[in-house]
GROMACS .gro file of C-alpha atoms in nm:
model
  375
    1MET     CA    1  13.697   8.609  11.407
    2ALA     CA    2  13.484   8.558  11.650
    3THR     CA    3  13.244   8.281  11.674
    4LYS     CA    4  12.915   8.331  11.514
    5ARG     CA    5  12.604   8.274  11.788
    6ASP     CA    6  12.416   8.029  11.694
    7TYR     CA    7  12.123   8.186  11.523
    8TYR     CA    8  11.829   7.963  11.780
    9GLU     CA    9  12.043   8.154  12.091
   10VAL     CA   10  12.048   8.510  11.911
   11LEU     CA   11  11.590   8.539  11.872
   12GLY     CA   12  11.556   8.336  12.178
   13VAL     CA   13  11.349   8.066  12.004
   14GLU     CA   14  11.356   7.652  12.002
   15GLN     CA   15  11.498   7.469  11.682
   16ASP     CA   16  11.034   7.391  11.617
   17ALA     CA   17  10.970   7.674  11.630
   18PRO     CA   18  10.664   7.820  11.379
   19PRO     CA   19  10.753   8.166  11.149
   20ASP     CA   20  10.558   8.321  11.336
   21GLU     CA   21  10.724   8.265  11.703
   22VAL     CA   22  11.009   8.347  11.465
   23LYS     CA   23  10.846   8.656  11.326
   24LYS     CA   24  10.714   8.773  11.675
   25SER     CA   25  11.115   8.701  11.860
   26TYR     CA   26  11.256   8.868  11.600
   27ARG     CA   27  11.038   9.205  11.632
   28LYS     CA   28  11.061   9.213  11.977
   29LEU     CA   29  11.456   9.202  11.959
   30ALA     CA   30  11.476   9.457  11.670
   31LEU     CA   31  11.243   9.731  11.963
   32LYS     CA   32  11.425   9.609  12.202
   33TYR     CA   33  11.786   9.694  12.080
   34HIS     CA   34  11.644   9.965  11.857
   35PRO     CA   35  11.964  10.297  11.875
   36ASP     CA   36  11.667  10.502  11.939
   37ARG     CA   37  11.670  10.339  12.317
   38ASN     CA   38  11.998  10.241  12.326
   39GLN     CA   39  12.151  10.590  12.306
   40GLY     CA   40  12.522  10.550  12.429
   41ASP     CA   41  12.495  10.182  12.429
   42PRO     CA   42  12.730  10.082  12.200
   43ASN     CA   43  12.599   9.677  12.208
   44ALA     CA   44  12.245   9.794  12.047
   45ASP     CA   45  12.399   9.808  11.726
   46ALA     CA   46  12.584   9.464  11.724
   47ARG     CA   47  12.258   9.305  11.885
   48LEU     CA   48  12.038   9.462  11.595
   49LYS     CA   49  12.217   9.385  11.311
   50GLU     CA   50  12.261   9.012  11.493
   51ALA     CA   51  11.889   8.975  11.554
   52ALA     CA   52  11.813   9.039  11.107
   53GLU     CA   53  12.009   8.806  10.989
   54ALA     CA   54  11.951   8.526  11.258
   55TYR     CA   55  11.603   8.582  11.097
   56VAL     CA   56  11.721   8.589  10.728
   57VAL     CA   57  11.818   8.300  10.814
   58LEU     CA   58  11.562   8.119  11.005
   59SER     CA   59  11.223   8.222  10.845
   60ASP     CA   60  11.365   8.097  10.471
   61PRO     CA   61  11.269   7.799  10.482
   62GLU     CA   62  11.580   7.627  10.232
   63LYS     CA   63  11.772   7.829  10.439
   64ARG     CA   64  11.681   7.747  10.762
   65GLN     CA   65  11.666   7.328  10.708
   66ARG     CA   66  12.014   7.361  10.549
   67TYR     CA   67  12.088   7.602  10.871
   68ASN     CA   68  11.957   7.294  11.072
   69ARG     CA   69  12.197   7.043  10.921
   70PHE     CA   70  12.548   7.208  10.853
   71GLY     CA   71  12.519   7.534  11.086
   72HIS     CA   72  12.664   7.821  10.949
   73SER     CA   73  12.880   7.704  10.697
   74GLY     CA   74  12.554   7.499  10.557
   75ILE     CA   75  12.406   7.887  10.436
   76ASN     CA   76  12.790   7.995  10.328
   77GLY     CA   77  12.663   8.151   9.937
   78THR     CA   78  12.287   8.123   9.972
   79GLY     CA   79  12.244   8.478   9.940
   80ALA     CA   80  12.235   8.552  10.332
   81HIS     CA   81  12.269   8.919  10.428
   82ASP     CA   82  12.540   9.047  10.579
   83PHE     CA   83  12.461   9.333  10.865
   84SER     CA   84  12.745   9.461  10.962
   85ASN     CA   85  12.807   9.732  10.728
   86MET     CA   86  12.442   9.825  10.666
   87GLY     CA   87  12.287  10.132  10.871
   88VAL     CA   88  12.004  10.093  11.081
   89GLU     CA   89  11.684  10.251  10.865
   90ASP     CA   90  11.820  10.000  10.571
   91ILE     CA   91  11.789   9.711  10.781
   92PHE     CA   92  11.448   9.836  10.851
   93SER     CA   93  11.379   9.906  10.496
   94VAL     CA   94  11.404   9.542  10.414
   95PHE     CA   95  11.216   9.390  10.624
   96GLY     CA   96  10.855   9.674  10.605
   97ASP     CA   97  10.600   9.394  10.548
   98ILE     CA   98  10.724   9.343  10.912
   99PHE     CA   99  10.702   9.658  11.074
  100GLY     CA  100  10.414   9.852  10.840
  101GLY     CA  101  10.719  10.099  10.728
  102GLY     CA  102  10.656  10.316  11.066
  103PHE     CA  103  10.976  10.247  11.226
  104GLY     CA  104  11.344  10.300  11.105
  105GLY     CA  105  11.632  10.538  11.218
  106GLY     CA  106  11.498  10.845  11.083
  107ARG     CA  107  11.296  10.961  10.772
  108ARG     CA  108  11.283  10.733  10.457
  109ARG     CA  109  11.262  10.929  10.125
  110ALA     CA  110  10.967  10.718   9.986
  111ARG     CA  111  10.999  10.562   9.597
  112GLY     CA  112  10.764  10.801   9.382
  113ALA     CA  113  10.405  10.547   9.224
  114ASP     CA  114  10.404  10.335   8.918
  115LEU     CA  115  10.140  10.477   8.724
  116GLN     CA  116  10.041  10.230   8.391
  117THR     CA  117   9.897  10.298   8.015
  118ARG     CA  118   9.791  10.095   7.696
  119ILE     CA  119   9.899  10.117   7.380
  120GLU     CA  120   9.794   9.902   7.025
  121VAL     CA  121  10.028   9.801   6.758
  122ALA     CA  122   9.961   9.589   6.469
  123LEU     CA  123  10.075   9.283   6.388
  124ASP     CA  124  10.272   9.338   6.139
  125GLU     CA  125  10.441   9.654   6.358
  126VAL     CA  126  10.489   9.395   6.625
  127ALA     CA  127  10.732   9.157   6.401
  128THR     CA  128  10.959   9.444   6.389
  129GLY     CA  129  10.945   9.597   6.613
  130VAL     CA  130  10.800  10.023   6.621
  131GLU     CA  131  10.880  10.347   6.844
  132ARG     CA  132  10.576  10.535   6.951
  133THR     CA  133  10.466  10.888   7.145
  134ILE     CA  134  10.190  10.820   7.370
  135THR     CA  135  10.079  11.103   7.618
  136TYR     CA  136   9.932  11.050   7.937
  137GLU     CA  137   9.893  11.218   8.261
  138ARG     CA  138  10.045  11.223   8.619
  139ASN     CA  139  10.112  11.408   8.910
  140ASP     CA  140  10.379  11.579   8.906
  141PHE     CA  141  10.560  11.908   9.114
  142CYS     CA  142  10.354  12.182   9.136
  143ASP     CA  143  10.558  12.477   8.956
  144LEU     CA  144  10.385  12.772   9.198
  145CYS     CA  145  10.509  12.592   9.524
  146SER     CA  146  10.779  12.435   9.422
  147GLY     CA  147  10.617  12.094   9.498
  148SER     CA  148  10.678  12.243   9.930
  149GLY     CA  149  10.264  12.292   9.884
  150ALA     CA  150  10.287  12.571  10.064
  151ALA     CA  151  10.172  12.877  10.004
  152PRO     CA  152  10.464  13.116   9.801
  153GLY     CA  153  10.608  13.339  10.062
  154THR     CA  154  10.613  13.077  10.336
  155LYS     CA  155  10.746  12.779  10.437
  156LYS     CA  156  10.650  12.412  10.584
  157GLN     CA  157  10.665  12.441  11.012
  158ASN     CA  158  10.784  12.112  11.222
  159CYS     CA  159  10.477  11.847  11.322
  160PRO     CA  160  10.331  11.946  11.675
  161THR     CA  161  10.234  11.609  11.682
  162CYS     CA  162  10.601  11.484  11.687
  163GLY     CA  163  10.835  11.726  11.700
  164GLY     CA  164  11.012  11.700  11.339
  165TYR     CA  165  11.076  11.326  11.400
  166GLY     CA  166  10.833  11.229  11.166
  167GLN     CA  167  10.677  10.898  11.389
  168VAL     CA  168  10.535  10.908  11.755
  169GLU     CA  169  10.562  10.644  12.031
  170GLN     CA  170  10.206  10.424  12.025
  171ALA     CA  171  10.052  10.152  12.312
  172THR     CA  172   9.992   9.866  12.129
  173GLY     CA  173   9.789   9.734  12.348
  174PHE     CA  174   9.730   9.601  12.680
  175GLY     CA  175   9.953   9.207  12.755
  176SER     CA  176  10.050   9.278  12.445
  177ILE     CA  177  10.405   9.150  12.420
  178PHE     CA  178  10.603   9.398  12.238
  179GLY     CA  179  10.465   9.719  12.486
  180ARG     CA  180  10.516  10.026  12.263
  181VAL     CA  181  10.571  10.058  11.929
  182VAL     CA  182  10.722  10.367  11.682
  183THR     CA  183  10.438  10.421  11.379
  184THR     CA  184  10.479  10.762  11.138
  185CYS     CA  185  10.318  11.008  11.255
  186PRO     CA  186   9.949  11.032  11.116
  187ALA     CA  187   9.890  11.443  11.138
  188CYS     CA  188  10.280  11.442  10.919
  189ARG     CA  189  10.239  11.101  10.728
  190GLY     CA  190  10.633  11.078  10.846
  191GLN     CA  191  10.769  11.413  10.686
  192GLY     CA  192  10.816  11.545  11.035
  193ALA     CA  193  10.691  11.865  10.825
  194VAL     CA  194  10.340  12.052  10.742
  195VAL     CA  195  10.225  12.363  10.619
  196ALA     CA  196  10.053  12.692  10.769
  197THR     CA  197   9.943  12.810  10.468
  198PRO     CA  198   9.860  12.564  10.155
  199CYS     CA  199   9.886  12.654   9.791
  200LYS     CA  200   9.634  12.765   9.648
  201GLN     CA  201   9.679  12.563   9.367
  202CYS     CA  202   9.769  12.220   9.421
  203ARG     CA  203   9.613  12.263   9.799
  204GLY     CA  204   9.888  12.203   9.974
  205SER     CA  205  10.013  11.846   9.873
  206GLY     CA  206  10.276  11.976   9.673
  207ARG     CA  207  10.192  11.837   9.312
  208TYR     CA  208   9.915  11.866   9.011
  209PRO     CA  209   9.821  11.710   8.760
  210ARG     CA  210  10.043  11.733   8.401
  211GLU     CA  211   9.965  11.575   8.048
  212ARG     CA  212  10.342  11.429   8.014
  213VAL     CA  213  10.504  11.299   7.648
  214VAL     CA  214  10.732  10.982   7.578
  215SER     CA  215  10.874  10.807   7.335
  216VAL     CA  216  10.751  10.435   7.376
  217ASN     CA  217  11.004  10.144   7.171
  218VAL     CA  218  10.836   9.859   7.124
  219PRO     CA  219  11.036   9.582   7.048
  220ALA     CA  220  11.003   9.338   6.793
  221GLY     CA  221  10.811   9.036   6.912
  222ILE     CA  222  10.634   9.084   7.188
  223HIS     CA  223  10.333   8.937   7.236
  224ASP     CA  224   9.983   9.109   7.349
  225GLY     CA  225   9.962   9.215   7.721
  226GLN     CA  226  10.301   9.254   7.805
  227ALA     CA  227  10.438   9.496   7.979
  228ILE     CA  228  10.762   9.790   7.829
  229ARG     CA  229  10.863   9.999   8.187
  230ILE     CA  230  10.974  10.299   8.056
  231ARG     CA  231  11.188  10.382   8.493
  232GLY     CA  232  11.188  10.686   8.628
  233GLU     CA  233  10.852  10.820   8.437
  234GLY     CA  234  10.630  10.792   8.709
  235GLU     CA  235  10.490  11.022   8.980
  236PRO     CA  236  10.750  11.184   9.184
  237GLY     CA  237  10.925  11.054   9.550
  238GLU     CA  238  10.878  11.243   9.890
  239ASP     CA  239  11.056  11.534   9.924
  240GLY     CA  240  11.180  11.488   9.556
  241ALA     CA  241  11.289  11.121   9.633
  242SER     CA  242  11.310  10.931   9.258
  243ARG     CA  243  11.031  10.845   9.037
  244GLY     CA  244  10.866  10.515   8.963
  245ASP     CA  245  10.802  10.403   8.651
  246LEU     CA  246  10.587  10.391   8.362
  247HIS     CA  247  10.456  10.037   8.285
  248CYS     CA  248  10.278  10.047   7.955
  249TYR     CA  249  10.109   9.799   7.898
  250VAL     CA  250  10.046   9.675   7.518
  251THR     CA  251   9.747   9.536   7.323
  252VAL     CA  252   9.838   9.369   6.958
  253LYS     CA  253   9.546   9.461   6.713
  254PRO     CA  254   9.346   9.128   6.571
  255HIS     CA  255   9.516   9.061   6.233
  256PRO     CA  256   9.229   9.007   5.932
  257PHE     CA  257   9.399   8.633   5.818
  258LEU     CA  258   9.692   8.517   6.067
  259GLU     CA  259   9.631   8.422   6.459
  260ARG     CA  260   9.941   8.413   6.646
  261HIS     CA  261  10.058   8.137   6.836
  262ASP     CA  262  10.413   8.173   7.059
  263ASN     CA  263  10.624   8.250   6.751
  264ASP     CA  264  10.468   8.113   6.445
  265LEU     CA  265  10.121   8.253   6.245
  266VAL     CA  266   9.863   8.042   6.110
  267CYS     CA  267   9.652   8.112   5.825
  268ARG     CA  268   9.320   7.921   5.739
  269VAL     CA  269   9.260   7.927   5.322
  270PRO     CA  270   8.999   7.798   5.090
  271ILE     CA  271   9.071   7.572   4.832
  272THR     CA  272   8.806   7.409   4.566
  273PHE     CA  273   8.775   7.061   4.544
  274THR     CA  274   8.918   7.062   4.214
  275GLN     CA  275   9.222   7.223   4.353
  276ALA     CA  276   9.278   6.957   4.632
  277SER     CA  277   9.212   6.699   4.328
  278LEU     CA  278   9.414   6.848   4.001
  279GLY     CA  279   9.623   7.035   4.230
  280ALA     CA  280   9.723   7.435   4.222
  281LYS     CA  281   9.934   7.760   4.240
  282ILE     CA  282   9.747   7.977   4.456
  283ASP     CA  283   9.827   8.294   4.722
  284VAL     CA  284   9.866   8.312   5.111
  285PRO     CA  285   9.869   8.636   5.271
  286THR     CA  286  10.171   8.701   5.490
  287LEU     CA  287  10.278   9.015   5.722
  288THR     CA  288  10.441   9.130   5.436
  289GLY     CA  289  10.225   9.085   5.153
  290LYS     CA  290  10.147   8.767   4.968
  291ALA     CA  291  10.367   8.462   4.907
  292GLU     CA  292  10.274   8.178   4.584
  293LEU     CA  293  10.172   7.768   4.812
  294LYS     CA  294  10.222   7.498   4.619
  295ILE     CA  295   9.903   7.304   4.679
  296PRO     CA  296   9.944   6.976   4.569
  297ARG     CA  297   9.772   6.642   4.362
  298GLY     CA  298   9.523   6.499   4.649
  299THR     CA  299   9.573   6.759   4.896
  300GLN     CA  300   9.305   6.719   5.207
  301PRO     CA  301   9.091   6.917   5.410
  302GLY     CA  302   9.264   7.071   5.695
  303GLN     CA  303   9.574   6.974   5.564
  304VAL     CA  304   9.875   7.217   5.680
  305PHE     CA  305  10.147   7.373   5.502
  306ARG     CA  306  10.484   7.586   5.631
  307LEU     CA  307  10.621   7.885   5.515
  308ALA     CA  308  10.937   7.813   5.686
  309GLY     CA  309  11.082   8.252   5.819
  310GLN     CA  310  10.795   8.326   5.759
  311GLY     CA  311  10.657   8.439   6.155
  312MET     CA  312  10.757   8.657   6.436
  313PRO     CA  313  11.078   8.744   6.576
  314ASP     CA  314  11.116   8.507   6.946
  315LEU     CA  315  11.095   8.833   7.194
  316ARG     CA  316  11.475   8.750   7.351
  317THR     CA  317  11.669   8.536   7.023
  318GLY     CA  318  11.475   8.685   6.741
  319ARG     CA  319  11.524   8.426   6.566
  320ARG     CA  320  11.158   8.309   6.381
  321GLY     CA  321  10.869   8.078   6.329
  322ASN     CA  322  10.653   7.949   6.072
  323GLU     CA  323  10.366   8.043   5.899
  324LEU     CA  324  10.139   7.824   5.880
  325ILE     CA  325   9.804   7.754   5.587
  326GLN     CA  326   9.588   7.535   5.709
  327VAL     CA  327   9.385   7.431   5.388
  328SER     CA  328   8.959   7.354   5.328
  329VAL     CA  329   8.797   7.251   5.089
  330GLU     CA  330   8.504   7.401   5.012
  331ILE     CA  331   8.181   7.262   4.838
  332PRO     CA  332   7.953   7.471   4.611
  333ARG     CA  333   7.598   7.475   4.730
  334LYS     CA  334   7.497   7.552   4.402
  335ILE     CA  335   7.615   7.420   4.065
  336ASN     CA  336   7.514   7.420   3.654
  337LYS     CA  337   7.409   7.094   3.482
  338GLN     CA  338   7.710   7.111   3.299
  339GLN     CA  339   7.911   7.079   3.631
  340GLU     CA  340   7.632   6.831   3.737
  341THR     CA  341   7.729   6.622   3.443
  342LEU     CA  342   8.009   6.646   3.471
  343LEU     CA  343   8.006   6.544   3.871
  344ARG     CA  344   7.816   6.242   3.800
  345ASP     CA  345   7.995   6.094   3.534
  346PHE     CA  346   8.327   6.143   3.768
  347ALA     CA  347   8.073   5.926   4.033
  348LYS     CA  348   8.027   5.642   3.796
  349THR     CA  349   8.427   5.617   3.828
  350GLU     CA  350   8.461   5.590   4.211
  351ASP     CA  351   8.387   5.221   4.274
  352SER     CA  352   8.639   5.146   4.014
  353VAL     CA  353   8.923   5.445   4.146
  354VAL     CA  354   8.844   5.461   4.586
  355ALA     CA  355   9.045   5.627   4.782
  356PRO     CA  356   9.290   5.444   4.996
  357GLU     CA  357   9.118   5.587   5.317
  358SER     CA  358   8.740   5.496   5.183
  359LYS     CA  359   8.818   5.223   5.079
  360GLY     CA  360   9.014   5.095   5.422
  361PHE     CA  361   8.693   5.286   5.583
  362PHE     CA  362   8.431   5.073   5.372
  363GLU     CA  363   8.589   4.773   5.414
  364LYS     CA  364   8.574   4.793   5.804
  365LEU     CA  365   8.228   4.885   5.761
  366ILE     CA  366   8.112   4.578   5.537
  367LYS     CA  367   8.317   4.355   5.784
  368HIS     CA  368   8.138   4.500   6.147
  369ILE     CA  369   7.739   4.456   5.902
  370ALA     CA  370   7.879   4.081   5.887
  371GLY     CA  371   7.902   4.046   6.209
  372ASP     CA  372   7.638   4.187   6.328
  373GLU     CA  373   7.478   4.002   6.092
  374LEU     CA  374   7.624   3.697   6.204
  375ASP     CA  375   7.528   3.751   6.595
   0.00000   0.00000   0.00000
């Protein structure tokens, strides 16, 4: 097995070189050893792959730290790329942010654009999952010219600017360390061909708006604002390359009684003073209708009761949360004479039968007042 060269030696930088310097050095070497500039040189391809491997490690802070401590053995199994069997076009596509997508081993087939749409579902539909049919518009291949952009009976011609290659070489300016670089041809936008007689329907673009109808499976437990990706339902790429995806964002309509918190549902239910004092059985709303809830004697305002398993399913595990019932005790704004008499009779008994919380409060209040008087 051939011994690998030190990565810092490969890129020609010091061990403490900042990230920008590492990036610039790799770009310079990649342009230097590109096959288009080294036709007939068997070593250029190897040098290009060697530089790419070094950059992958030294541009990643964690991998670089391990390499500094343990050398080549320290990065085995850390996801370092093996470029030995990769083509030049693929290597340059890995570092598209450095070269701006305009330098490669020939024209690359760009993936089509992703699209976005929205779908609205009810909370009870989220609880079970639901299938919906949606209609949206996308730019598809023009049926008149079959996506070529050229009028029927005509063909595209080689781009006169780049000669059909799809890239042009440009100077980067005086004093640049890169000299001249290859970028995407501005005339044909990397296609290598131009339309002499445009199609009347798509005006030479090869694309035409079309209505599209698809089915969307909304999984049980999905949250408001999450997206469902439908692969291949986006727009087509260049020269019929793979389509983009459709991202369908979900909006969950508010429920009149239930509010979602993670996988639990919260319902706030009013009860009367007598129901809280004496206890009662009441009906509470659920996603599937209603359920009977027993209110024990002496229930306090804000007390929470749980209906196990009546919440929402977890999106990943399917395990259901709970429904939490929080009660509020309503005080009547108006009472009749009979009710007032009964309440006044009840009030006369409160001195001898005081609730524990009230008793503790008043004991603290009396001590506090006594302490102020002593001061």
